[in-house]
Short mmCIF file of C-alpha atoms in Angstrom, two decimals:
data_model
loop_
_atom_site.label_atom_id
_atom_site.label_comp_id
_atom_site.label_asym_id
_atom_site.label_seq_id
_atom_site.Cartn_x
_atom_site.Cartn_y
_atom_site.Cartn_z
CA UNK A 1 18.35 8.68 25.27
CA UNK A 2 21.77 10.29 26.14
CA UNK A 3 23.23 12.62 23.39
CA UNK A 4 26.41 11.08 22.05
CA UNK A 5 29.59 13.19 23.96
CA UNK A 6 31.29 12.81 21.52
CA UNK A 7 28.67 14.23 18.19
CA UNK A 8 25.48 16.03 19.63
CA UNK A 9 25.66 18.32 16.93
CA UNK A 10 25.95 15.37 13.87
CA UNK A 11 22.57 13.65 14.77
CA UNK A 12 20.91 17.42 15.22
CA UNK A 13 22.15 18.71 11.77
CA UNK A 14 21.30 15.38 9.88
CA UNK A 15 17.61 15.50 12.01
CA UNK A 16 17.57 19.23 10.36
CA UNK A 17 17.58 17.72 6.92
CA UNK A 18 14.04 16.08 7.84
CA UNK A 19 12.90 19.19 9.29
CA UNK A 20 13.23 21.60 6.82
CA UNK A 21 12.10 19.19 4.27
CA UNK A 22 9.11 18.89 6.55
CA UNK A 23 8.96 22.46 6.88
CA UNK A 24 9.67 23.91 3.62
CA UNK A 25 8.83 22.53 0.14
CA UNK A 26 11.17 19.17 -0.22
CA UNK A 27 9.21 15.86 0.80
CA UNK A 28 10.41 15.24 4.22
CA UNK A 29 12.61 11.04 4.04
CA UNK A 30 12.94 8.68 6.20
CA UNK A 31 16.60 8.62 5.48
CA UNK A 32 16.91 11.79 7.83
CA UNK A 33 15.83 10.04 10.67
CA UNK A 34 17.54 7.10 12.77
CA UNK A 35 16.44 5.08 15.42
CA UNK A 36 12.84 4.50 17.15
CA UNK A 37 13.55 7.78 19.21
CA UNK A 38 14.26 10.13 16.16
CA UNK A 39 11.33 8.48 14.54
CA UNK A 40 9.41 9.17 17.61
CA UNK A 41 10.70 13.06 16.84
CA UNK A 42 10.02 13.31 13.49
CA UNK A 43 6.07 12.00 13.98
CA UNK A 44 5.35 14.26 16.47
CA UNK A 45 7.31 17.75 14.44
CA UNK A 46 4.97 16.41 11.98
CA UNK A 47 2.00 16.43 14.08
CA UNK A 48 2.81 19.97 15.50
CA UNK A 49 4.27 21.17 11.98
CA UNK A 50 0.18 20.18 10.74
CA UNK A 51 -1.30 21.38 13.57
CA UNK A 52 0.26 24.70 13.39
CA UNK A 53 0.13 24.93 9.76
CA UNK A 54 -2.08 27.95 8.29
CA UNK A 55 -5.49 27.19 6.37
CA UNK A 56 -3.77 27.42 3.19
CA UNK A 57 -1.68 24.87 4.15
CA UNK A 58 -3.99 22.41 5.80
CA UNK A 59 -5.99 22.22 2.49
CA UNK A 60 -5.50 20.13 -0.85
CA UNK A 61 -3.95 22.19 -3.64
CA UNK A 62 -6.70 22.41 -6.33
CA UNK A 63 -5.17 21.50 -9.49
CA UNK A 64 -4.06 18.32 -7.04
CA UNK A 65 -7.72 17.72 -6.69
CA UNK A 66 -7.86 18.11 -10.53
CA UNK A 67 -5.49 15.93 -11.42
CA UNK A 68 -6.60 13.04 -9.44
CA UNK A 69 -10.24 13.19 -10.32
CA UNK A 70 -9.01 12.88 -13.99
CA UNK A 71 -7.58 10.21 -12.81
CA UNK A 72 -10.20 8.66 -11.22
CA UNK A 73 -12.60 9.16 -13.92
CA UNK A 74 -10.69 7.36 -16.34
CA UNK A 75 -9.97 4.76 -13.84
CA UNK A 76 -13.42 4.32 -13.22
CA UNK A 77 -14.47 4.31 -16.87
CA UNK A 78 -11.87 1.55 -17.36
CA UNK A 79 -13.15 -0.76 -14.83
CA UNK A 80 -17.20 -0.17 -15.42
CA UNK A 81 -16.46 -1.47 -18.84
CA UNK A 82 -14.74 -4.41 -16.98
CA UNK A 83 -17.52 -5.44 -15.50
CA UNK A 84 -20.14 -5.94 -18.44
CA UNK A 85 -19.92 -9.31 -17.97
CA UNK A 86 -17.95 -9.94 -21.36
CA UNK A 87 -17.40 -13.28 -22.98
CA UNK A 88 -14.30 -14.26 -22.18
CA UNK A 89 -13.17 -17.04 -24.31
CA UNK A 90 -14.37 -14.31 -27.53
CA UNK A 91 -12.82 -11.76 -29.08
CA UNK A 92 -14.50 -8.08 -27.91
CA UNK A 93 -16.12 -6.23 -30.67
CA UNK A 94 -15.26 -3.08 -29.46
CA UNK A 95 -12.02 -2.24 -27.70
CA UNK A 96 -12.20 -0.64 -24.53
CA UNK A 97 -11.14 2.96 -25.04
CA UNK A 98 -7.73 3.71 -23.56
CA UNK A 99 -6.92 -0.09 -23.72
CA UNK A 100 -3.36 -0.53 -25.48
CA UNK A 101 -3.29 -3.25 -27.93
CA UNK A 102 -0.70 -5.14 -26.55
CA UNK A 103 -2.62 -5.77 -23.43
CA UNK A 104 -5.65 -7.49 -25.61
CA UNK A 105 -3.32 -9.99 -27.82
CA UNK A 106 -1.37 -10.72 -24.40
CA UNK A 107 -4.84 -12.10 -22.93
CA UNK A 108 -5.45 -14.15 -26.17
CA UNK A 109 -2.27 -16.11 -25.86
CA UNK A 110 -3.10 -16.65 -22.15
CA UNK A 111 -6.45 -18.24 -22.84
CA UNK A 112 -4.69 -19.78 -25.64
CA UNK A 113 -2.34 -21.35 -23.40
CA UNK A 114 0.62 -20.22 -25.20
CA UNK A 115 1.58 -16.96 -23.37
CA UNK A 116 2.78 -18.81 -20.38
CA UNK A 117 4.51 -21.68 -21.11
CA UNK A 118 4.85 -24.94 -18.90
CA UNK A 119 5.67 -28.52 -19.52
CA UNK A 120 4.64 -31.81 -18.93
CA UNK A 121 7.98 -33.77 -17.04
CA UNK A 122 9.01 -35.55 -14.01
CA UNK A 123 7.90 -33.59 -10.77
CA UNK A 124 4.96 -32.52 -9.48
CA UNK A 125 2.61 -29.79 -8.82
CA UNK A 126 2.88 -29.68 -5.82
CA UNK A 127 5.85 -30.56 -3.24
CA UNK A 128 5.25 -31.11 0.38
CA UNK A 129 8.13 -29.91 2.39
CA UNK A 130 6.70 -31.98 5.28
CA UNK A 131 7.33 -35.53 5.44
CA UNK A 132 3.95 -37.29 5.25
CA UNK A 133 4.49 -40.54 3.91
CA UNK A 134 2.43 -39.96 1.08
CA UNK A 135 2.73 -40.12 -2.77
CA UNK A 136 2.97 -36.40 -4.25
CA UNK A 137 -0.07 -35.83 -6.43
CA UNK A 138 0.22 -36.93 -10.14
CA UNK A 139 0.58 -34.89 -12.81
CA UNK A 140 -2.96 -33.49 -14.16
CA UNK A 141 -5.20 -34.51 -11.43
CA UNK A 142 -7.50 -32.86 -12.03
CA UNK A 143 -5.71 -29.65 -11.42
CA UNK A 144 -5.20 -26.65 -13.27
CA UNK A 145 -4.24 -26.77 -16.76
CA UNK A 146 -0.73 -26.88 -18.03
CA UNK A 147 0.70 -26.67 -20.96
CA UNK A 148 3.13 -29.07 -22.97
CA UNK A 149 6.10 -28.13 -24.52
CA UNK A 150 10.08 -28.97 -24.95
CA UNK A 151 11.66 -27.47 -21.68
CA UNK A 152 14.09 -27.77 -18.86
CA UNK A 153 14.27 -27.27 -15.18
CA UNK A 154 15.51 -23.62 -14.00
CA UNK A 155 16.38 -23.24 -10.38
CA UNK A 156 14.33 -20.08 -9.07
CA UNK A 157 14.90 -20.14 -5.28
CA UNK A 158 16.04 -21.92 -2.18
CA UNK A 159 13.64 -23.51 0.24
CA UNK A 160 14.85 -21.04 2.69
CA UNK A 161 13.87 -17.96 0.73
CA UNK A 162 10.26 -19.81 0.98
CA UNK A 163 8.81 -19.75 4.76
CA UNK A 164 5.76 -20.68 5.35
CA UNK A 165 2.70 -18.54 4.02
CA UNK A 166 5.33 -16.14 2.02
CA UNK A 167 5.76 -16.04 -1.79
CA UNK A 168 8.63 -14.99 -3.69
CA UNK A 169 8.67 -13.47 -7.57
CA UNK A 170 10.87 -15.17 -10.56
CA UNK A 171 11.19 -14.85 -13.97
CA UNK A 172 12.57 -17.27 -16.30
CA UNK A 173 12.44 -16.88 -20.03
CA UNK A 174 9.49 -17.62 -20.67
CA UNK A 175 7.85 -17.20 -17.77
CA UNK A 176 6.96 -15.12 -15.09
CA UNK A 177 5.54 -16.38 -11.41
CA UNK A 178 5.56 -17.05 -8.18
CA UNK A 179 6.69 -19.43 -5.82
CA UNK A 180 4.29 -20.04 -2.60
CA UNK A 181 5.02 -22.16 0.31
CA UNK A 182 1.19 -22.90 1.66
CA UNK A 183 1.30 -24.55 4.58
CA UNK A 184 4.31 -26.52 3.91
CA UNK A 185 3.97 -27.15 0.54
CA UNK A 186 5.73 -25.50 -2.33
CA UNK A 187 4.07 -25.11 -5.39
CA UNK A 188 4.86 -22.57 -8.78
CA UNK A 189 1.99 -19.96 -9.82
CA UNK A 190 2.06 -17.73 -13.01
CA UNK A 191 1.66 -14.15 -11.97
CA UNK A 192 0.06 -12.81 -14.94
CA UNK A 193 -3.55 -12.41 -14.04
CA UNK A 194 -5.45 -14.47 -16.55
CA UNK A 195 -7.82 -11.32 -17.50
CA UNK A 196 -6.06 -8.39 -18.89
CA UNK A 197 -2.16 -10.00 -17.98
CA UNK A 198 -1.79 -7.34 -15.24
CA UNK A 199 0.62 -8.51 -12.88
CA UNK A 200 -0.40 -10.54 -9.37
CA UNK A 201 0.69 -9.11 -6.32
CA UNK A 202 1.01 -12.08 -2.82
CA UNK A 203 -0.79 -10.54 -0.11
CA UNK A 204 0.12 -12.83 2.72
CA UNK A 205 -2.25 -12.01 4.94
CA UNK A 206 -4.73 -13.42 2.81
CA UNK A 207 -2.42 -15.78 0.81
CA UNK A 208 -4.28 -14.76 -2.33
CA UNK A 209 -2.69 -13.27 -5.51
CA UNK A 210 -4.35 -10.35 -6.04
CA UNK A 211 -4.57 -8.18 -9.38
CA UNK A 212 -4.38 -4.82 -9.14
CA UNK A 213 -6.08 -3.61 -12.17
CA UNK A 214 -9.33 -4.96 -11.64
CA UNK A 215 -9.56 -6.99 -8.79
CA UNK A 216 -9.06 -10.48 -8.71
CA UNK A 217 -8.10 -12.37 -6.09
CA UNK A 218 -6.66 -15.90 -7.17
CA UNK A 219 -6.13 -18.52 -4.45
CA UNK A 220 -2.69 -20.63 -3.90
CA UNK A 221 -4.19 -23.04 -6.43
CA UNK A 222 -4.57 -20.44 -8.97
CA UNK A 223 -8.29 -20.68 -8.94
CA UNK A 224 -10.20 -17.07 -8.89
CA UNK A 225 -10.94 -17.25 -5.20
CA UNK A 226 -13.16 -14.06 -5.15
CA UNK A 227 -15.82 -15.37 -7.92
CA UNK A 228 -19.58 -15.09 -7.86
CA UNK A 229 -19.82 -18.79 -7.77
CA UNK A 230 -17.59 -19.05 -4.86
CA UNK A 231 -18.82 -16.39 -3.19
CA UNK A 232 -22.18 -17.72 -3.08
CA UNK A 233 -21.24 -21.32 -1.66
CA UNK A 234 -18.20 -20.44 0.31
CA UNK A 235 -19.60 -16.97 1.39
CA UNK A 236 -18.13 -13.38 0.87
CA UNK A 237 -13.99 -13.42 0.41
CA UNK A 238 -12.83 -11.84 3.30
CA UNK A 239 -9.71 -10.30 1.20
CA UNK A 240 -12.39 -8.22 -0.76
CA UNK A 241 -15.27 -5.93 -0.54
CA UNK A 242 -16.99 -7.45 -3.52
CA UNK A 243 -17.49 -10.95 -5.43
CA UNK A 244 -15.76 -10.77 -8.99
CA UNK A 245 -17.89 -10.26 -11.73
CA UNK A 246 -16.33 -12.41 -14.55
CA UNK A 247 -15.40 -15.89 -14.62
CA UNK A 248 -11.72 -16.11 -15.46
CA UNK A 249 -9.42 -18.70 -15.94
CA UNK A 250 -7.30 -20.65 -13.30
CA UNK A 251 -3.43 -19.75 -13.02
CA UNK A 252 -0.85 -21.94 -14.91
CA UNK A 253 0.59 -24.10 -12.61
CA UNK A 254 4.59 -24.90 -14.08
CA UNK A 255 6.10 -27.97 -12.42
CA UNK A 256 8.30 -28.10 -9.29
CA UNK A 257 10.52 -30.29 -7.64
CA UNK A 258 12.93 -29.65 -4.72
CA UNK A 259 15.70 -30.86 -4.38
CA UNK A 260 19.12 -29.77 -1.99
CA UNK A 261 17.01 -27.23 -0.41
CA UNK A 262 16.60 -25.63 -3.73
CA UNK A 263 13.91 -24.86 -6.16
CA UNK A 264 13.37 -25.86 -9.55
CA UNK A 265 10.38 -25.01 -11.90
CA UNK A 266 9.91 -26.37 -15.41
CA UNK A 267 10.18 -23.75 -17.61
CA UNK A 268 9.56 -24.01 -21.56
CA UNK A 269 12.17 -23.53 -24.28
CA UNK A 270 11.99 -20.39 -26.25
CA UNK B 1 -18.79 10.06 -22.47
CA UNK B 2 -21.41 11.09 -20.01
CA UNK B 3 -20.61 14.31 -18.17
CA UNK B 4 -22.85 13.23 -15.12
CA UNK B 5 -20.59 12.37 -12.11
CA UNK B 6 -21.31 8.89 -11.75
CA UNK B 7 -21.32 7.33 -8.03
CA UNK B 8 -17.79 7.02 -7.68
CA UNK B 9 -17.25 10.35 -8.80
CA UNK B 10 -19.58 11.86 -6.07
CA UNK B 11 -18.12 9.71 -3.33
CA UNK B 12 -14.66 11.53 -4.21
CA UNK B 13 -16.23 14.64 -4.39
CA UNK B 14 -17.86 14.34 -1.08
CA UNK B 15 -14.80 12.99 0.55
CA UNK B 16 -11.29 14.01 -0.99
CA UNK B 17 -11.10 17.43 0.67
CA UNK B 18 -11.62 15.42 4.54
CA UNK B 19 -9.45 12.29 3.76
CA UNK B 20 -6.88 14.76 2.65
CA UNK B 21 -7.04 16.78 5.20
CA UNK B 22 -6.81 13.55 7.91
CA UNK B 23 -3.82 12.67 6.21
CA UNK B 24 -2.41 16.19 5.97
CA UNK B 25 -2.82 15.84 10.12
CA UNK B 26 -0.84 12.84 10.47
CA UNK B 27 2.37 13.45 7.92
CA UNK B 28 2.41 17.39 8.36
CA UNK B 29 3.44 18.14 4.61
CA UNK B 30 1.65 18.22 1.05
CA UNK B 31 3.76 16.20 -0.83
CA UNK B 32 3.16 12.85 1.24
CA UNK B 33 -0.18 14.32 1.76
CA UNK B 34 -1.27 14.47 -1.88
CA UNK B 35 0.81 10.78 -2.80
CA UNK B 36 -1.37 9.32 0.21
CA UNK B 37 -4.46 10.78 -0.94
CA UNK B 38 -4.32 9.46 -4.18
CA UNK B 39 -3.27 6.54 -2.70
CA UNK B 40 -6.63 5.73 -1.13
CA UNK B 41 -9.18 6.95 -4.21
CA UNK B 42 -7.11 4.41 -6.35
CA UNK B 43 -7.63 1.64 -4.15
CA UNK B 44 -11.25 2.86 -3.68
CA UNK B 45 -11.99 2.70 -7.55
CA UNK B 46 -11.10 -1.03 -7.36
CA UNK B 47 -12.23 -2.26 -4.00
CA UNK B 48 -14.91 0.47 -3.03
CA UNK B 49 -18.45 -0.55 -3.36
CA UNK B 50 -20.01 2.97 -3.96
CA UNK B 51 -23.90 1.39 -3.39
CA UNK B 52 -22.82 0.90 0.46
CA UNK B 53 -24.64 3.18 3.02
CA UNK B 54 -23.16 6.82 3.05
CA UNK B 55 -22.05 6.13 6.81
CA UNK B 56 -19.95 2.83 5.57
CA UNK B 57 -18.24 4.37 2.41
CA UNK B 58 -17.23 7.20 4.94
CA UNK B 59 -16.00 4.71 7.45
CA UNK B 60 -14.01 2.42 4.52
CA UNK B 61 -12.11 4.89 3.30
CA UNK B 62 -10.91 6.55 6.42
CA UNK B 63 -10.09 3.03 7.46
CA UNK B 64 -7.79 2.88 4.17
CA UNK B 65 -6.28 6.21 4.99
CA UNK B 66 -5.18 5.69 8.45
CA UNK B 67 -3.94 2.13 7.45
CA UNK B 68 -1.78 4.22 5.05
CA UNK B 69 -0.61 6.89 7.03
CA UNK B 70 0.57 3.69 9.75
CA UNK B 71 2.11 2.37 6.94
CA UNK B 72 3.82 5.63 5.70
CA UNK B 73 5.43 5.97 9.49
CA UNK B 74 6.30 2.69 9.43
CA UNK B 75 8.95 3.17 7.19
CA UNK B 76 10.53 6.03 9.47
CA UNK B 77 10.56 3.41 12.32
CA UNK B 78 12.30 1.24 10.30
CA UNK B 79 9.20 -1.59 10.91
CA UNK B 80 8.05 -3.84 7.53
CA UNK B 81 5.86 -1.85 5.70
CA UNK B 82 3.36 -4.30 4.58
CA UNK B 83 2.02 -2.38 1.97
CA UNK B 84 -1.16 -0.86 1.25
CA UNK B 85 -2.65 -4.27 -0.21
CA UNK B 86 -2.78 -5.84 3.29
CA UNK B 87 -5.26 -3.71 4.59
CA UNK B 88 -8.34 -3.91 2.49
CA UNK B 89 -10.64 -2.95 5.02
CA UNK B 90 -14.12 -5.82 4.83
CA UNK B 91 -16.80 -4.55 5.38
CA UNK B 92 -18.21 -5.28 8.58
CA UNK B 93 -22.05 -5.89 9.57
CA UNK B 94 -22.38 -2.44 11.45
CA UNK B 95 -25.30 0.24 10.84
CA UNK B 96 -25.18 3.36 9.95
CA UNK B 97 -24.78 4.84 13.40
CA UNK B 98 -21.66 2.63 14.21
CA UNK B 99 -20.03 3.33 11.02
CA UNK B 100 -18.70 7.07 11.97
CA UNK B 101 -15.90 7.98 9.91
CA UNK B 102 -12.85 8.81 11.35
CA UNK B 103 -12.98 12.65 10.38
CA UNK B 104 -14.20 14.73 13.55
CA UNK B 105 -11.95 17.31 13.03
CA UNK B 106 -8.35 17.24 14.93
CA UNK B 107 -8.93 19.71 17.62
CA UNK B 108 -7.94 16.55 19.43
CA UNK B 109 -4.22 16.34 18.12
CA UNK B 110 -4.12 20.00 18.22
CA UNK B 111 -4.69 20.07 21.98
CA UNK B 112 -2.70 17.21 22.88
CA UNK B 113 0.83 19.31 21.08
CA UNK B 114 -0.44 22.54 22.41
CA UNK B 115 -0.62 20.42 25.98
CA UNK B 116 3.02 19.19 25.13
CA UNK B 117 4.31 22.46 24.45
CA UNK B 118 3.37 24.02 27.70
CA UNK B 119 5.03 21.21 29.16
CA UNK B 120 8.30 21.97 27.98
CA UNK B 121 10.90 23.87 29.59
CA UNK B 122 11.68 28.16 28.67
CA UNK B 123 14.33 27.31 26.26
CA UNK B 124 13.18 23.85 24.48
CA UNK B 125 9.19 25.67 24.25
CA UNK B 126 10.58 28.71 22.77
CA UNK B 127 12.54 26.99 20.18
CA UNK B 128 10.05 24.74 19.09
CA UNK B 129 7.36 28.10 18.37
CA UNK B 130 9.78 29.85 16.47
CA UNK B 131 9.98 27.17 14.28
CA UNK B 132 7.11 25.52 13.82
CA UNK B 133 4.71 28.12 14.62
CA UNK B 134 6.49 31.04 13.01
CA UNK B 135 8.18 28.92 10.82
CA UNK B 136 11.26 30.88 11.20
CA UNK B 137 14.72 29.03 9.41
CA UNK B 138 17.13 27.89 11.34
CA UNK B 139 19.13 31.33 10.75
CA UNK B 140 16.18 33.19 12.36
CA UNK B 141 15.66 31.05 15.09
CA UNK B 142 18.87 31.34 16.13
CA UNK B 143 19.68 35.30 15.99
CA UNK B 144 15.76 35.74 17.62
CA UNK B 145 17.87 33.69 20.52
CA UNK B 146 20.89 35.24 20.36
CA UNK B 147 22.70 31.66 19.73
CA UNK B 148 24.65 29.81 17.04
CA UNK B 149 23.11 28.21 14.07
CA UNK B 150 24.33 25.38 15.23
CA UNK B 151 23.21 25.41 18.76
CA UNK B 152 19.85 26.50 17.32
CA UNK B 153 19.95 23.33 15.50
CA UNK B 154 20.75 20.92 18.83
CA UNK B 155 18.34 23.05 20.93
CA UNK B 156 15.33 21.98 18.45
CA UNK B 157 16.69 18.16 18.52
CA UNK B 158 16.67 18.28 22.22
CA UNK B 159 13.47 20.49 22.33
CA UNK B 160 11.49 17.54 20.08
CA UNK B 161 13.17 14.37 22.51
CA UNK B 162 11.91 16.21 25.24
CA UNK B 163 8.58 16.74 23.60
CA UNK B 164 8.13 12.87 22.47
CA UNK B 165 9.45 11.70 25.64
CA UNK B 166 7.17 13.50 27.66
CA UNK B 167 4.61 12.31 25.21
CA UNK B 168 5.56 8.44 25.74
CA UNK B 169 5.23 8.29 29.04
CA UNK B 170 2.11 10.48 29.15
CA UNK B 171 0.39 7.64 27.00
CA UNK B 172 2.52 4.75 28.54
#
């Protein structure tokens, strides 16, 4: 860990910018800091920056502790009135307060089948990257529903942006997903959460797409993974403290194909 | 709408002032203390199941704020922060009496700088007091040691690679 002959004081002034940030009122960034040794640094001048800190310090700011139960509250409130178990496929009576309007008409066209649009062509649901001999599976087998409609093939990614277990985000025009490589096949996955149209976000150590407003955790087929139903004959979900309380709709599933290494979804015309 | 804290509400009242102060411990300033706080009672409104035992909602979300304080220093080592989504804790099959949350107080970091410091040679020892336990500036630091800003500035660098290197092997 020799100083640099030529610049000791460079990397000392720059690590200065961390400290009094640490010390003082700015928010102390990583930016400051280079290399596993200076991060090494700047953990422990945190540690001894805490643990000599006065009382006043040490504890939460009270209109901090304000703010966030507000937060909470409403957050709370939002979610209880999630879990009435509510009839999905009808209107609600009453809007949930704080809901914007948007949000409700969004989840209409979804269980409409309208808001995400994906077509009927050549290709498949599902393309296996490794060879297997075997005949890709048809179109509608049984799988999750998708939804006709003049279109065209967009290329969204290369197979190499893919690895195994990993997912990456695209949007085309008319719609917005995912594409997941599970365990060697590649497959296309709307990423609007089929409740409230929140957006999915790919945990990959569960290989789920999980919604952050409320909850759900959809599968790589785009079937709720973490349901009642499923939790009872599968057992608990082991991405989530708690089965989901609503049934919801699978994911649209757009067509792929591959083809040069590259990936192509079918993607409506708008 | 009701006015009576409902369970979720007394869970953050019972905990908020501990998991913030845990954090506080392990990132050393209120800014990243109070993001990271509200970090974990946002996940906990989603994912928290509030009719647990006591001993497990304790144990959950202390398990959610370390996971996010390793995350948060991730990102000064340069390492893939996974984000906070990868760590939703399960909950495991342990009773009450295994489920301790992580908040004993930190008289056990505490000691273990305070150990450091005494460690550490005249010069590097001083330097580090001045400004971290008197939180002197720079400018002070350096006339209480009769030395340049600037060498005030390399003796606290050195001071601190001293201090974590002494600390590495110590663990090692």
């Amino acid at each position: 860990m020799a100083d640099d002959p030529r610049r000791p004081d460079e990397a000392a002034d720059r690590f200065d910018d961390y400290l009094e940030a640490l010390l003082g009122a700015g928010r102390p960034s990583p930016e400051s800091v280079a290399g596993r040794d200076e991060a090494e640094m700047a953990r422990l001048a945190a540690e001894l920056a805490a643990s000599a800190a006065a009382s006043d310090e040490t504890s939460p700011d009270p209109a901090f502790l304000e703010q966030l139960r507000r937060r909470m509250r409403e957050a709370d409130a939002g979610i209880a009135a999630i879990r009435e178990p509510l009839p999905i496929r009808e209107r609600p009576s009453v809007e949930p307060a704080g809901r914007r309007r948007w949000r409700l008409s969004r989840r209409e066209l979804l269980q409409a089948g309208i808001g995400a649009a994906a077509g009927l062509a050549a290709g498949v649901v599902g393309v296996s990257l490794r060879p297997t001999g075997e005949a890709p599976p048809a179109a509608g087998d049984g799988d999750t529903p998708l939804v006709a409609g003049e279109g065209f093939w967009t290329e969204v990614a290369t197979v190499a942006d893919v690895p195994e277990g990993s997912a990456i985000r695209f949007s085309t025009a008319a719609f917005d997903g995912y594409v997941v490589n599970d365990g060697g096949e590649i497959r296309a996955l709307s990423s609007v959460c089929t409740h409230m149209g929140c957006t999915l976000r790919f945990r990959p150590d569960w290989r789920d797409l999980r919604c952050p407003c409320h909850g759900a955790s959809f599968d790589l087929q785009g079937r709720l993974a973490n349901s009642r139903g499923r939790w009872r004959s599968d057992g608990a979900y082991s991405g989530d403290a708690e089965a989901y309380p609503v049934n919801l709709p699978d994911l649209v599933r757009p067509r792929v194909k591959v083809e040069d290494e590259r990936v192509w979804v079918w993607t409506a015309q708008v | 709408m009701s006015t009576d804290p409902g369970p979720f509400e007394r869970v953050y009242d019972a905990h908020v002032v501990g998991i913030y102060r845990f954090i506080y411990a392990r990132v050393g300033n209120r800014p990243d203390a109070e993001d990271l706080t509200a970090q974990v009672f946002v996940r906990a409104v989603e994912q928290l199941d509030t009719e647990r035992a006591p001993g497990q909602v304790a144990a959950w979300l202390y398990r959610v704020a370390q996971n996010a304080t390793a995350d948060y220093w991730r990102a000064f080592y340069r390492l893939p922060v996974i984000g906070v989504d990868h760590v939703a804790p399960g909950w495991e099959p342990v009773d009450d009496a295994g489920a301790r949350p992580r908040s004993e107080p930190d008289d056990g970091a505490a000691r273990r700088v305070g150990a450091l410091l005494q460690r550490l040679p005249e010069q590097y020892r001083r330097v580090l007091e001045l400004r971290f336990l008197e939180r002197l500036s720079v400018a002070e630091t350096a006339r209480a040691m009769g030395i340049s800003n600037g060498n005030a500035r390399v003796l606290q660098y050195r001071a601190l690679r001293r201090a974590a290197l002494i600390g590495e092997s110590a663990d090692g």
